[in-house]
C-alpha atoms as a PDB file:
ATOM      1  CA  MET A   1      15.679  -4.758  -4.196  1.00  0.00           C
ATOM      2  CA  VAL A   2      17.133  -8.053  -3.065  1.00  0.00           C
ATOM      3  CA  ILE A   3      14.897 -10.900  -1.913  1.00  0.00           C
ATOM      4  CA  ILE A   4      16.474 -13.358   0.490  1.00  0.00           C
ATOM      5  CA  LYS A   5      14.941 -16.497   1.933  1.00  0.00           C
ATOM      6  CA  TYR A   6      16.009 -16.595   5.564  1.00  0.00           C
ATOM      7  CA  ARG A   7      16.396 -19.736   7.581  1.00  0.00           C
ATOM      8  CA  ARG A   8      15.544 -20.130  11.232  1.00  0.00           C
ATOM      9  CA  GLY A   9      18.328 -18.701  13.362  1.00  0.00           C
ATOM     10  CA  ASP A  10      19.472 -16.128  10.789  1.00  0.00           C
ATOM     11  CA  ASP A  11      19.823 -12.514  11.915  1.00  0.00           C
ATOM     12  CA  LEU A  12      16.529 -11.055  10.734  1.00  0.00           C
ATOM     13  CA  ARG A  13      17.314  -7.600  12.135  1.00  0.00           C
ATOM     14  CA  ARG A  14      19.418  -6.891   9.038  1.00  0.00           C
ATOM     15  CA  CYS A  15      16.424  -6.865   6.714  1.00  0.00           C
ATOM     16  CA  HIS A  16      14.124  -3.892   6.090  1.00  0.00           C
ATOM     17  CA  ILE A  17      10.928  -5.787   5.281  1.00  0.00           C
ATOM     18  CA  LEU A  18      10.154  -9.308   6.468  1.00  0.00           C
ATOM     19  CA  PHE A  19       7.206 -11.307   5.127  1.00  0.00           C
ATOM     20  CA  ILE A  20       6.286 -14.136   7.474  1.00  0.00           C
ATOM     21  CA  SER A  21       4.610 -16.897   5.476  1.00  0.00           C
ATOM     22  CA  ALA A  22       2.066 -19.478   6.585  1.00  0.00           C
ATOM     23  CA  SER A  23       4.840 -22.080   6.774  1.00  0.00           C
ATOM     24  CA  GLU A  24       6.250 -20.116   9.738  1.00  0.00           C
ATOM     25  CA  ARG A  25       2.929 -19.849  11.595  1.00  0.00           C
ATOM     26  CA  GLN A  26       4.208 -21.902  14.555  1.00  0.00           C
ATOM     27  CA  HIS A  27       7.295 -19.695  14.847  1.00  0.00           C
ATOM     28  CA  SER A  28       5.715 -16.287  14.210  1.00  0.00           C
ATOM     29  CA  ALA A  29       5.529 -15.306  17.908  1.00  0.00           C
ATOM     30  CA  GLN A  30       9.186 -16.216  18.376  1.00  0.00           C
ATOM     31  CA  ILE A  31      10.171 -14.284  15.238  1.00  0.00           C
ATOM     32  CA  LEU A  32       8.239 -11.192  16.361  1.00  0.00           C
ATOM     33  CA  ALA A  33       9.780 -11.391  19.839  1.00  0.00           C
ATOM     34  CA  GLY A  34      13.248 -11.497  18.289  1.00  0.00           C
ATOM     35  CA  LEU A  35      12.480  -8.386  16.255  1.00  0.00           C
ATOM     36  CA  LYS A  36      11.024  -6.362  19.125  1.00  0.00           C
ATOM     37  CA  ASP A  37      12.394  -2.791  18.922  1.00  0.00           C
ATOM     38  CA  ALA A  38      14.028  -3.552  15.538  1.00  0.00           C
ATOM     39  CA  SER A  39      13.349  -1.259  12.580  1.00  0.00           C
ATOM     40  CA  VAL A  40      11.928  -4.085  10.481  1.00  0.00           C
ATOM     41  CA  LEU A  41       8.567  -3.821   8.734  1.00  0.00           C
ATOM     42  CA  THR A  42       6.968  -7.184   9.531  1.00  0.00           C
ATOM     43  CA  VAL A  43       4.236  -8.255   7.123  1.00  0.00           C
ATOM     44  CA  SER A  44       2.046 -11.359   6.944  1.00  0.00           C
ATOM     45  CA  ASP A  45      -1.355 -12.668   5.969  1.00  0.00           C
ATOM     46  CA  LEU A  46      -1.604 -14.868   9.081  1.00  0.00           C
ATOM     47  CA  ASP A  47      -4.820 -14.443  11.081  1.00  0.00           C
ATOM     48  CA  GLY A  48      -4.251 -12.206  14.103  1.00  0.00           C
ATOM     49  CA  PHE A  49      -0.750 -11.199  13.004  1.00  0.00           C
ATOM     50  CA  ALA A  50      -1.155  -7.466  13.651  1.00  0.00           C
ATOM     51  CA  GLU A  51      -2.826  -8.059  17.004  1.00  0.00           C
ATOM     52  CA  ALA A  52       0.081 -10.355  17.937  1.00  0.00           C
ATOM     53  CA  GLY A  53       2.627  -7.583  17.328  1.00  0.00           C
ATOM     54  CA  GLY A  54       3.250  -7.644  13.578  1.00  0.00           C
ATOM     55  CA  VAL A  55       3.290  -4.247  11.869  1.00  0.00           C
ATOM     56  CA  MET A  56       1.135  -5.019   8.822  1.00  0.00           C
ATOM     57  CA  GLN A  57      -1.313  -7.810   8.064  1.00  0.00           C
ATOM     58  CA  PHE A  58      -3.093  -8.442   4.771  1.00  0.00           C
ATOM     59  CA  VAL A  59      -6.716  -9.572   5.117  1.00  0.00           C
ATOM     60  CA  MET A  60      -9.518 -10.461   2.705  1.00  0.00           C
ATOM     61  CA  GLN A  61     -12.710  -8.450   3.177  1.00  0.00           C
ATOM     62  CA  GLU A  62     -15.566  -8.547   0.693  1.00  0.00           C
ATOM     63  CA  ASN A  63     -13.332 -10.234  -1.914  1.00  0.00           C
ATOM     64  CA  ARG A  64     -10.754  -7.442  -1.664  1.00  0.00           C
ATOM     65  CA  VAL A  65      -7.316  -7.366  -0.113  1.00  0.00           C
ATOM     66  CA  ARG A  66      -7.217  -4.923   2.801  1.00  0.00           C
ATOM     67  CA  PHE A  67      -4.613  -4.373   5.455  1.00  0.00           C
ATOM     68  CA  VAL A  68      -4.339  -3.910   9.182  1.00  0.00           C
ATOM     69  CA  VAL A  69      -1.613  -1.749  10.742  1.00  0.00           C
ATOM     70  CA  ASN A  70      -0.419  -2.115  14.327  1.00  0.00           C
ATOM     71  CA  LEU A  71       0.642   1.426  15.248  1.00  0.00           C
ATOM     72  CA  ASP A  72       2.208   0.332  18.530  1.00  0.00           C
ATOM     73  CA  ALA A  73       4.455  -2.169  16.748  1.00  0.00           C
ATOM     74  CA  ALA A  74       5.393   0.402  14.094  1.00  0.00           C
ATOM     75  CA  THR A  75       6.228   3.021  16.719  1.00  0.00           C
ATOM     76  CA  GLN A  76       8.212   0.527  18.789  1.00  0.00           C
ATOM     77  CA  GLY A  77      10.324  -0.230  15.713  1.00  0.00           C
ATOM     78  CA  LYS A  78      10.745   3.480  14.959  1.00  0.00           C
ATOM     79  CA  LEU A  79       8.772   3.079  11.734  1.00  0.00           C
ATOM     80  CA  ARG A  80       6.540   5.893  10.503  1.00  0.00           C
ATOM     81  CA  VAL A  81       3.279   5.152   8.727  1.00  0.00           C
ATOM     82  CA  SER A  82       1.959   7.920   6.498  1.00  0.00           C
ATOM     83  CA  ALA A  83      -1.443   9.454   7.155  1.00  0.00           C
ATOM     84  CA  LYS A  84      -2.512   8.476   3.624  1.00  0.00           C
ATOM     85  CA  LEU A  85      -1.714   4.829   4.301  1.00  0.00           C
ATOM     86  CA  LEU A  86      -3.430   4.931   7.694  1.00  0.00           C
ATOM     87  CA  ALA A  87      -6.562   6.384   6.090  1.00  0.00           C
ATOM     88  CA  LEU A  88      -6.902   3.157   4.092  1.00  0.00           C
ATOM     89  CA  ALA A  89      -5.982   0.771   6.908  1.00  0.00           C
ATOM     90  CA  GLN A  90      -7.732  -0.827   9.813  1.00  0.00           C
ATOM     91  CA  VAL A  91      -5.636   0.283  12.795  1.00  0.00           C
ATOM     92  CA  VAL A  92      -4.957  -1.761  15.928  1.00  0.00           C
ATOM     93  CA  ASN A  93      -3.174  -0.770  19.141  1.00  0.00           C
ATOM     94  CA  HIS A  94      -2.168  -3.083  21.982  1.00  0.00           C
ATOM     95  CA  GLY A  95      -3.969  -5.948  20.238  1.00  0.00           C
ATOM     96  CA  GLN A  96      -7.281  -4.078  20.149  1.00  0.00           C
ATOM     97  CA  ALA A  97      -8.977  -2.638  17.070  1.00  0.00           C
ATOM     98  CA  ALA A  98      -8.792   1.156  17.111  1.00  0.00           C
ATOM     99  CA  ARG A  99     -11.024   1.709  14.090  1.00  0.00           C
END
């Protein structure tokens, strides 16, 4: 595994997994738009990230780290999410909670 810190304007489509940090909050919509249809697993802990089109969002619930998966975003990027992973996740579609 190689970890690279990207700068704004870099070609993010070359990476497999992209973590969008809080420092990029103002640019997250632009980043997600640039990765639309790309096979990049986008991950963040920003509020509303999955609903905004990110694939996976980490959230704190009852002092535990949980995660939200946006199935539409995963499918659009041709990413498959295993049934075992989905069983543990909160799932959203089209910005709406599915379960």
